Every structure is written in C-alpha cells, then in structure tokens.
PDB file of C-alpha atoms in Angstrom:
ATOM      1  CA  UNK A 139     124.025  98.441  96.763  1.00 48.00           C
ATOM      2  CA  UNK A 140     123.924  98.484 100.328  1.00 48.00           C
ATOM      3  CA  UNK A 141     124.762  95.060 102.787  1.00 48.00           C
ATOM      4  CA  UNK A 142     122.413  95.174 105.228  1.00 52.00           C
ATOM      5  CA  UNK A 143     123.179  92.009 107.067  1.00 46.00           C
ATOM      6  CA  UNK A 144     125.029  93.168 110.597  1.00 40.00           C
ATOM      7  CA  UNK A 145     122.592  96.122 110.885  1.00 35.00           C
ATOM      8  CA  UNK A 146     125.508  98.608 109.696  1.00 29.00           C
ATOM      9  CA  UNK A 147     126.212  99.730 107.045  1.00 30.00           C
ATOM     10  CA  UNK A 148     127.603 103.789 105.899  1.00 28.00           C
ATOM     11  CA  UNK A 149     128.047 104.763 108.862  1.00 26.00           C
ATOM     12  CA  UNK A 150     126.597 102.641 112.138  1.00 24.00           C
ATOM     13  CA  UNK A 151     123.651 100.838 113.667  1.00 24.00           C
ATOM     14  CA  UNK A 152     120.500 101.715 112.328  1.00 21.00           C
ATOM     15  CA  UNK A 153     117.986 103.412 114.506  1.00 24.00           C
ATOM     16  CA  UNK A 154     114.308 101.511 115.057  1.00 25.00           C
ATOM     17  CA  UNK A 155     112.460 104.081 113.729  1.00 28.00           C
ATOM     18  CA  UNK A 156     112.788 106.408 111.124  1.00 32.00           C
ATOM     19  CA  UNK A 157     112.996 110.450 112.451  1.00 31.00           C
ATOM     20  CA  UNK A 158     110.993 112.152 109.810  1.00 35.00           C
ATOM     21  CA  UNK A 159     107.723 111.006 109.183  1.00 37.00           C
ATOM     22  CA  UNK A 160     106.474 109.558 105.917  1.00 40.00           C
ATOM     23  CA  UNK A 161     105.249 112.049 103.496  1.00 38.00           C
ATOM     24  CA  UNK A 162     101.880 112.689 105.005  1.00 38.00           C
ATOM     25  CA  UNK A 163     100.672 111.553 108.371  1.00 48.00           C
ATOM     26  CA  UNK A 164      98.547 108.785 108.394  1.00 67.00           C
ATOM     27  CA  UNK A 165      95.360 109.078 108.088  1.00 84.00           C
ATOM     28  CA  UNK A 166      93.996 105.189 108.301  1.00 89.00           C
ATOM     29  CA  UNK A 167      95.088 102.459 110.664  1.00 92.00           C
ATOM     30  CA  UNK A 168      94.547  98.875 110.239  1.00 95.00           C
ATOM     31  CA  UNK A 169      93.704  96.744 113.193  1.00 94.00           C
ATOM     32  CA  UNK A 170      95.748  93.503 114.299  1.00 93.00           C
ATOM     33  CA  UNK A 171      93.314  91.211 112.460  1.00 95.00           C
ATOM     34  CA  UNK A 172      93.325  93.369 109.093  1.00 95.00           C
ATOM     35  CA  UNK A 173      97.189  93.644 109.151  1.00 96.00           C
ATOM     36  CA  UNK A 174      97.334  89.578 109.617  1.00 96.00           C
ATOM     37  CA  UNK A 175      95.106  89.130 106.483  1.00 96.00           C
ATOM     38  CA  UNK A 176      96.772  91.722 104.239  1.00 96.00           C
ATOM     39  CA  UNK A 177     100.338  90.433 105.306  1.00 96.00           C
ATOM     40  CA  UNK A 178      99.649  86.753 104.997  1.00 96.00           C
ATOM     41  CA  UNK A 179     100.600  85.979 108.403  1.00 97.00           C
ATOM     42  CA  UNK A 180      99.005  84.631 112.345  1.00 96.00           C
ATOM     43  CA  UNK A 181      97.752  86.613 114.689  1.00 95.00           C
ATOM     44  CA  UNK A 182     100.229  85.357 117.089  1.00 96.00           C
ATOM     45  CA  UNK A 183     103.274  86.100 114.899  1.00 96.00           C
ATOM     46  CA  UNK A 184     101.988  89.478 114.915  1.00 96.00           C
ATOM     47  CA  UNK A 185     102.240  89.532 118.689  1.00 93.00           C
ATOM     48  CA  UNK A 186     105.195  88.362 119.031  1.00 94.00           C
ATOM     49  CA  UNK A 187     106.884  91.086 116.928  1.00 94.00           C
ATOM     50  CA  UNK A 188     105.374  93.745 118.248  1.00 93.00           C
ATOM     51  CA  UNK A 189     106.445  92.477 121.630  1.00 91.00           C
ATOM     52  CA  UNK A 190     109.851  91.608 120.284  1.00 93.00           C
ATOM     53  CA  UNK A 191     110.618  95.223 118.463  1.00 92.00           C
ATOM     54  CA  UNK A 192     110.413  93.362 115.279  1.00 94.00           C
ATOM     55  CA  UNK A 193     107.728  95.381 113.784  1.00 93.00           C
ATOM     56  CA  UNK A 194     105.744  97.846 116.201  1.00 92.00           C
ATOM     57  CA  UNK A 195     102.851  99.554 115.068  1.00 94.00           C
ATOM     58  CA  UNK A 196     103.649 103.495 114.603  1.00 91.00           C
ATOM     59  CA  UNK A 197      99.910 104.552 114.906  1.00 91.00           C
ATOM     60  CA  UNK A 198      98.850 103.340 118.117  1.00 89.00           C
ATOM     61  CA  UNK A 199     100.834 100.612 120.121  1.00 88.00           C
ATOM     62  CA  UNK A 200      99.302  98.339 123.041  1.00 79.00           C
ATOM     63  CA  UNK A 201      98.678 100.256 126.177  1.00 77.00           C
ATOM     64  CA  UNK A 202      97.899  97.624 128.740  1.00 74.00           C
ATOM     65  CA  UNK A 203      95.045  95.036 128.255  1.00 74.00           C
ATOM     66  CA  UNK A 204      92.043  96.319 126.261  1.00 73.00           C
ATOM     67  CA  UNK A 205      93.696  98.182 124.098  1.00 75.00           C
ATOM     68  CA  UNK A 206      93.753  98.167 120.522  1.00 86.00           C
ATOM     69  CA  UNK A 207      97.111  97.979 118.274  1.00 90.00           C
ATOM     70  CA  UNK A 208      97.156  99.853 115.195  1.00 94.00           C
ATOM     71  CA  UNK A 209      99.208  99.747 111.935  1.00 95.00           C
ATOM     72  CA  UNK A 210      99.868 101.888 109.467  1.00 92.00           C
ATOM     73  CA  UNK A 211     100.010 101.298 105.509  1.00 92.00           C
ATOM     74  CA  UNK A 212     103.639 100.869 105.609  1.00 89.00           C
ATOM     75  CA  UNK A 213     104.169  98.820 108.819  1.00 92.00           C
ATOM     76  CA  UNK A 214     101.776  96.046 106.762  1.00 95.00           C
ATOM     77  CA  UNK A 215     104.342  96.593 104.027  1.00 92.00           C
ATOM     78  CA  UNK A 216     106.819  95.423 106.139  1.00 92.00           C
ATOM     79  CA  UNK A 217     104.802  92.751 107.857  1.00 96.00           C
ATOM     80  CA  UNK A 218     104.601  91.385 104.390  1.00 96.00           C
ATOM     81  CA  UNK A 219     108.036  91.635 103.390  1.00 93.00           C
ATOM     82  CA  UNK A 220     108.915  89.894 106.842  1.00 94.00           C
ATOM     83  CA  UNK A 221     107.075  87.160 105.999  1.00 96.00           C
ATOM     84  CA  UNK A 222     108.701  86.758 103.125  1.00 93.00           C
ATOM     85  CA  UNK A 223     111.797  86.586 104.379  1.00 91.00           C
ATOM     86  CA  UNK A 224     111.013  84.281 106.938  1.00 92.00           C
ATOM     87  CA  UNK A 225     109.404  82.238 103.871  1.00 91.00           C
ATOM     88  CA  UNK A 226     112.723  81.714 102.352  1.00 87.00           C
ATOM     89  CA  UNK A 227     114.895  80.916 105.416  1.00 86.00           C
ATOM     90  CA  UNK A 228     116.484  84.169 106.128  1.00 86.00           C
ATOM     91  CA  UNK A 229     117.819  84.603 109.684  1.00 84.00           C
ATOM     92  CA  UNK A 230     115.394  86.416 112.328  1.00 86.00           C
ATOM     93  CA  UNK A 231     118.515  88.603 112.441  1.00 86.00           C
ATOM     94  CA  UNK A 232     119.215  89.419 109.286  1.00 85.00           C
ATOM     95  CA  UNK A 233     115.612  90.158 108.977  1.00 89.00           C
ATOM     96  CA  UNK A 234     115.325  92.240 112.288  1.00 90.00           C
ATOM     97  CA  UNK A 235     118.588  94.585 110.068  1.00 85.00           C
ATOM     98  CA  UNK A 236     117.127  95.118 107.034  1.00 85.00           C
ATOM     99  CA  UNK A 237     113.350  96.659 108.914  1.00 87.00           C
ATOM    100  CA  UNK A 238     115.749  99.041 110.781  1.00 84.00           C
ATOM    101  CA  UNK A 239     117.248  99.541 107.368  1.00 79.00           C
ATOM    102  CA  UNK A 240     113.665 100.682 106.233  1.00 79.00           C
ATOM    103  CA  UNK A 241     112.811 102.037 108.950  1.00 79.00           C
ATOM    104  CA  UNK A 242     116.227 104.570 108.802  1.00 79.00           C
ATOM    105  CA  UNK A 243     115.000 105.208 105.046  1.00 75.00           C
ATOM    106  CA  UNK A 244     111.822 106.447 105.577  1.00 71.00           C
ATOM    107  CA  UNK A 245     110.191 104.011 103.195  1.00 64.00           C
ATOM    108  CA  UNK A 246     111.353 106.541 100.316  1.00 67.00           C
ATOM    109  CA  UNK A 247     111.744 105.343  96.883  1.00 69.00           C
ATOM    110  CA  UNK A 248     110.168 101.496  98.016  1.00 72.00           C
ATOM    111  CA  UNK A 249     108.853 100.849  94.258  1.00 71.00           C
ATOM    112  CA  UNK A 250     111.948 100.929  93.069  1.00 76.00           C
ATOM    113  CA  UNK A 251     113.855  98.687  95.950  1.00 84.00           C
ATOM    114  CA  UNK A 252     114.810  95.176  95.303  1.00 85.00           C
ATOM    115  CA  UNK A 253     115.688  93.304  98.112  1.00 86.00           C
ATOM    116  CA  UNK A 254     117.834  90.668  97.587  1.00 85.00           C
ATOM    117  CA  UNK A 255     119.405  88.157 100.366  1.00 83.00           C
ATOM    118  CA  UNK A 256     121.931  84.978 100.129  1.00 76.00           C
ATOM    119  CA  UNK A 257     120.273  83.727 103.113  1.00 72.00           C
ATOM    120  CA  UNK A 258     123.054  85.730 105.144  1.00 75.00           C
ATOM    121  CA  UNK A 259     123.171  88.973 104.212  1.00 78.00           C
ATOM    122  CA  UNK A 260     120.351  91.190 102.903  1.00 82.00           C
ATOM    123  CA  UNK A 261     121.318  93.333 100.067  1.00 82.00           C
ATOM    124  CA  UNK A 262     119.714  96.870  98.923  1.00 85.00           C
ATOM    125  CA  UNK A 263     119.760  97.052  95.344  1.00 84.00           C
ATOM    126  CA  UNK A 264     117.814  99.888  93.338  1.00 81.00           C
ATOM    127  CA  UNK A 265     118.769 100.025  90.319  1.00 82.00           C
ATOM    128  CA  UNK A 266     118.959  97.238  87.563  1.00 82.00           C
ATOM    129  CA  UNK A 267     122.771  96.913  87.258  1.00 86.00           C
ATOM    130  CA  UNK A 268     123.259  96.546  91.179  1.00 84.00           C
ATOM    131  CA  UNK A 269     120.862  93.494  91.065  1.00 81.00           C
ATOM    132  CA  UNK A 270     123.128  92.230  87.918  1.00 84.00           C
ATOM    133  CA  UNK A 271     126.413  93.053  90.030  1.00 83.00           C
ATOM    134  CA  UNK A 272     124.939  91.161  93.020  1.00 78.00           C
ATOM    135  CA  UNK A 273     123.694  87.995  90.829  1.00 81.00           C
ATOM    136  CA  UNK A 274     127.594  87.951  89.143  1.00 81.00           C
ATOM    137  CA  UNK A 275     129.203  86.909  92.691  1.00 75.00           C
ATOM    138  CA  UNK A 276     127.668  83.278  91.736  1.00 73.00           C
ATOM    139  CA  UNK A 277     126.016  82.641  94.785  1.00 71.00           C
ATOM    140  CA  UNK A 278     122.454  82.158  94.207  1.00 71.00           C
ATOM    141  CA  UNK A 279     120.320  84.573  95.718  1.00 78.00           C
ATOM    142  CA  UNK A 280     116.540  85.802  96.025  1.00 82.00           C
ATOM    143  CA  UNK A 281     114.837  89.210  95.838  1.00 85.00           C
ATOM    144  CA  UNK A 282     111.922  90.636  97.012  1.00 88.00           C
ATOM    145  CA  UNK A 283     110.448  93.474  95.036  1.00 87.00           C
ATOM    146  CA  UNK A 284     109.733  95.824  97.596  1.00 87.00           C
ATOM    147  CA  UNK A 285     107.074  97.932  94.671  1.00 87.00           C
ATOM    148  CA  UNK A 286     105.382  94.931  94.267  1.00 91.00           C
ATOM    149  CA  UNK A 287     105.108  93.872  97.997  1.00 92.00           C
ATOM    150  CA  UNK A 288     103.729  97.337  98.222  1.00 90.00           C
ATOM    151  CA  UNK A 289     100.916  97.007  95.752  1.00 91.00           C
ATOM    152  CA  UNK A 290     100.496  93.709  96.779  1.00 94.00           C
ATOM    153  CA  UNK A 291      99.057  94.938 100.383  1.00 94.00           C
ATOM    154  CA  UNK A 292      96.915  97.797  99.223  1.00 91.00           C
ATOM    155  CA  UNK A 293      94.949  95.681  97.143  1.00 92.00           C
ATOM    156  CA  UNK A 294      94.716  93.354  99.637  1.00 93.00           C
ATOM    157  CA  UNK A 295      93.750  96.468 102.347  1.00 93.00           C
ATOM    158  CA  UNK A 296      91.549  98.097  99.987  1.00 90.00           C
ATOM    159  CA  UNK A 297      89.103  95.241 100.435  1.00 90.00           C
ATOM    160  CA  UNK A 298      89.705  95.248 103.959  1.00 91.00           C
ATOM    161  CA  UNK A 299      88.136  97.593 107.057  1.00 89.00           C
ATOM    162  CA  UNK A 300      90.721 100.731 107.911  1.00 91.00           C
ATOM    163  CA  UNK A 301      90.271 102.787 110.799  1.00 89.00           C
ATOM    164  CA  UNK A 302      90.654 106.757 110.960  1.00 87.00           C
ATOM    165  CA  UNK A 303      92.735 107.513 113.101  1.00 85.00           C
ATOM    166  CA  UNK A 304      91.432 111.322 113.898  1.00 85.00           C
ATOM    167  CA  UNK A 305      88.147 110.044 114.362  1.00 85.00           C
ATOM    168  CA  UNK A 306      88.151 106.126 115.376  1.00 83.00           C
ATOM    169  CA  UNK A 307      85.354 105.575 112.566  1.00 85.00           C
ATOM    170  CA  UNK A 308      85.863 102.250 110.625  1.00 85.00           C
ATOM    171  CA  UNK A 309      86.440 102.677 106.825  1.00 85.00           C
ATOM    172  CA  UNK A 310      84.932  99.617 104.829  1.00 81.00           C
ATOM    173  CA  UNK A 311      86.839  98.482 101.920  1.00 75.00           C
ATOM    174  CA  UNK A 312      85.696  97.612  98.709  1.00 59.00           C
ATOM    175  CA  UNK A 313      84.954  94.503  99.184  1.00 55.00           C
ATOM    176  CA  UNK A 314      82.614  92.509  96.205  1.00 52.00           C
ATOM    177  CA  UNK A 315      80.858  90.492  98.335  1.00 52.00           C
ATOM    178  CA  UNK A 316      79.712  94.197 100.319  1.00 55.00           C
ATOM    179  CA  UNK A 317      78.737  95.537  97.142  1.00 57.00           C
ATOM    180  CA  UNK A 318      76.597  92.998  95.892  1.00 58.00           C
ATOM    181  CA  UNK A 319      74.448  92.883  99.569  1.00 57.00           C
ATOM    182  CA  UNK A 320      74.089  96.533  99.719  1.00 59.00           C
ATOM    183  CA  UNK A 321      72.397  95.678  95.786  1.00 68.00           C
ATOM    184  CA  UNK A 322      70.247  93.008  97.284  1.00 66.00           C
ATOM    185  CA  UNK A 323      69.114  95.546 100.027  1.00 66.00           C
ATOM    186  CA  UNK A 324      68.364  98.103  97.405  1.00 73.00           C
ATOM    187  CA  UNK A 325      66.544  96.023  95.225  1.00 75.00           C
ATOM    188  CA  UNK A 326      64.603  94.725  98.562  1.00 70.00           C
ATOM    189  CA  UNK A 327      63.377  98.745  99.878  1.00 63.00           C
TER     190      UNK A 327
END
C-alpha cells in the first residue's frame, strides 16, 4: 500500500508524466466534448485542468486558438477517476498527487488498483489484504476501483466518436440509435 497524499512517496515527488509510454501508442483520440461525456464531467472543468496541469491531454494539447485538444483512452480514465474524487470531497491536492502517482506508473496493472482515500490521504492498495489493512485503522474510508472506472469509460467511448490520430478521420462508435438509422436508410434504397 502506497500513501499518496503529499505527492511522495518511495523515493520523491512524482514526475507529471509517465517516461515510457503505455503499451502501444495510441491509436484513437477523443475530442474535448467526447472526453466530457465519457468522464461525466463540464466542458469547462475540462479546461480548467488542462490549463491547470491537472490532467493534460498526451495526444495533442492546445496550440493557440483553433486548435483542437485531444485525449487519449487513459487520460479519460483519469478524468473519470478525478471526478470521482472531487465527488466525494477529496482535496484538489490530494487529487492533483495521486494523477502524478498514475501518471509515474504508467497506468500498469489499473484493473487491479483500488484507490482508497480518508479524505486526506489517497491510498494505493492492490491487493485484497492491503484494502483490509487500510479499512482496520478505523477511520472510514472510500475506494475507487480503478478496473471498473476503466471499463466504465470504454463502454461509455465505444458509443462515442474517436479520432485517429495518424490520419485525423473520425471513428463512429457503436452507438444504437446509429445502427437503427443506417437500417431505416437500407430499408429506404
């Protein structure tokens, strides 16, 4: 279990962004407006953390006026699991520590990551017995299933439009109400 509620922890501050990339570059980007609906959250919270550092997009940040942001998979993953936090009254701090935490993990072994928080502090816990360890102190605490957050946002951004990010084409997501108008207009020809 790892305290993640200064920013330090094993050895110093955690850096912003993780070194190695993910397994896989990404392929698909989500625009501003796709990562708000997938993540539960404004537009103009959004902003505000990508201008604040919170959470920056890692495909394609804001180059002057015009320009496009663009998210990846995982940055929605953590939009999400900001929100959440913020949900429950964590501290913009504490919740500014444990992305860097992420970040400096490289997203690695996320379906098995519980995060849990006292309000205070944000704990790391991935296995069972740290969760039980954390829950005997007798505070009470909450935790935020990090899998779950996960598969939470791709089946909310596998009904939503993806860009490539090679190419700039938009992806459509499966989206019910898509399919049954493309059956109309088949029926129709």
């Amino acid at each position: 279990m790892r305290s993640i509620g200064d920013g330090t922890a094993a050895g110093g501050p955690y850096p912003l962004h993780s070194s190695a990339p993910g397994p896989g570059a990404e392929t698909v980007g989500y625009r501003g407006p796709t990562a708000c609906a997938a993540a539960g959250i404004t537009y103009r919270q959004l902003d505000y953390w990508a201008r604040t550092g919170l959470v920056e997009p890692s495909v394609r940040p804001a180059h002057g006026s015009g320009t496009q942001r663009l998210y990846s998979f995982r940055d929605v993953v953590v939009l999400k699991i900001v929100k959440r936090f913020l949900d429950t009254g964590v501290a913009l701090q504490n919740i500014r520590a444990a992305v860097q935490h992420l970040r400096a993990r490289g997203f690695q072994d996320l379906d098995r990551m519980t995060l849990m928080s006292d309000g205070a502090t944000v704990h790391e816990c991935s296995s069972p017995d740290e969760v039980v360890s954390l829950l005997q102190g007798g505070q009470g605490v909450f935790g935020i299933a990090v899998g779950v957050v996960w598969r939470d946002v791709e089946a909310a951004l596998s009904q939503l439009h993806g860009e490539r990010v090679d190419t700039g084409e938009t992806l459509i997501g499966h989206n019910p109400a898509d399919e049954l108008a493309r059956r109309r207009r088949d029926r129709a020809v």
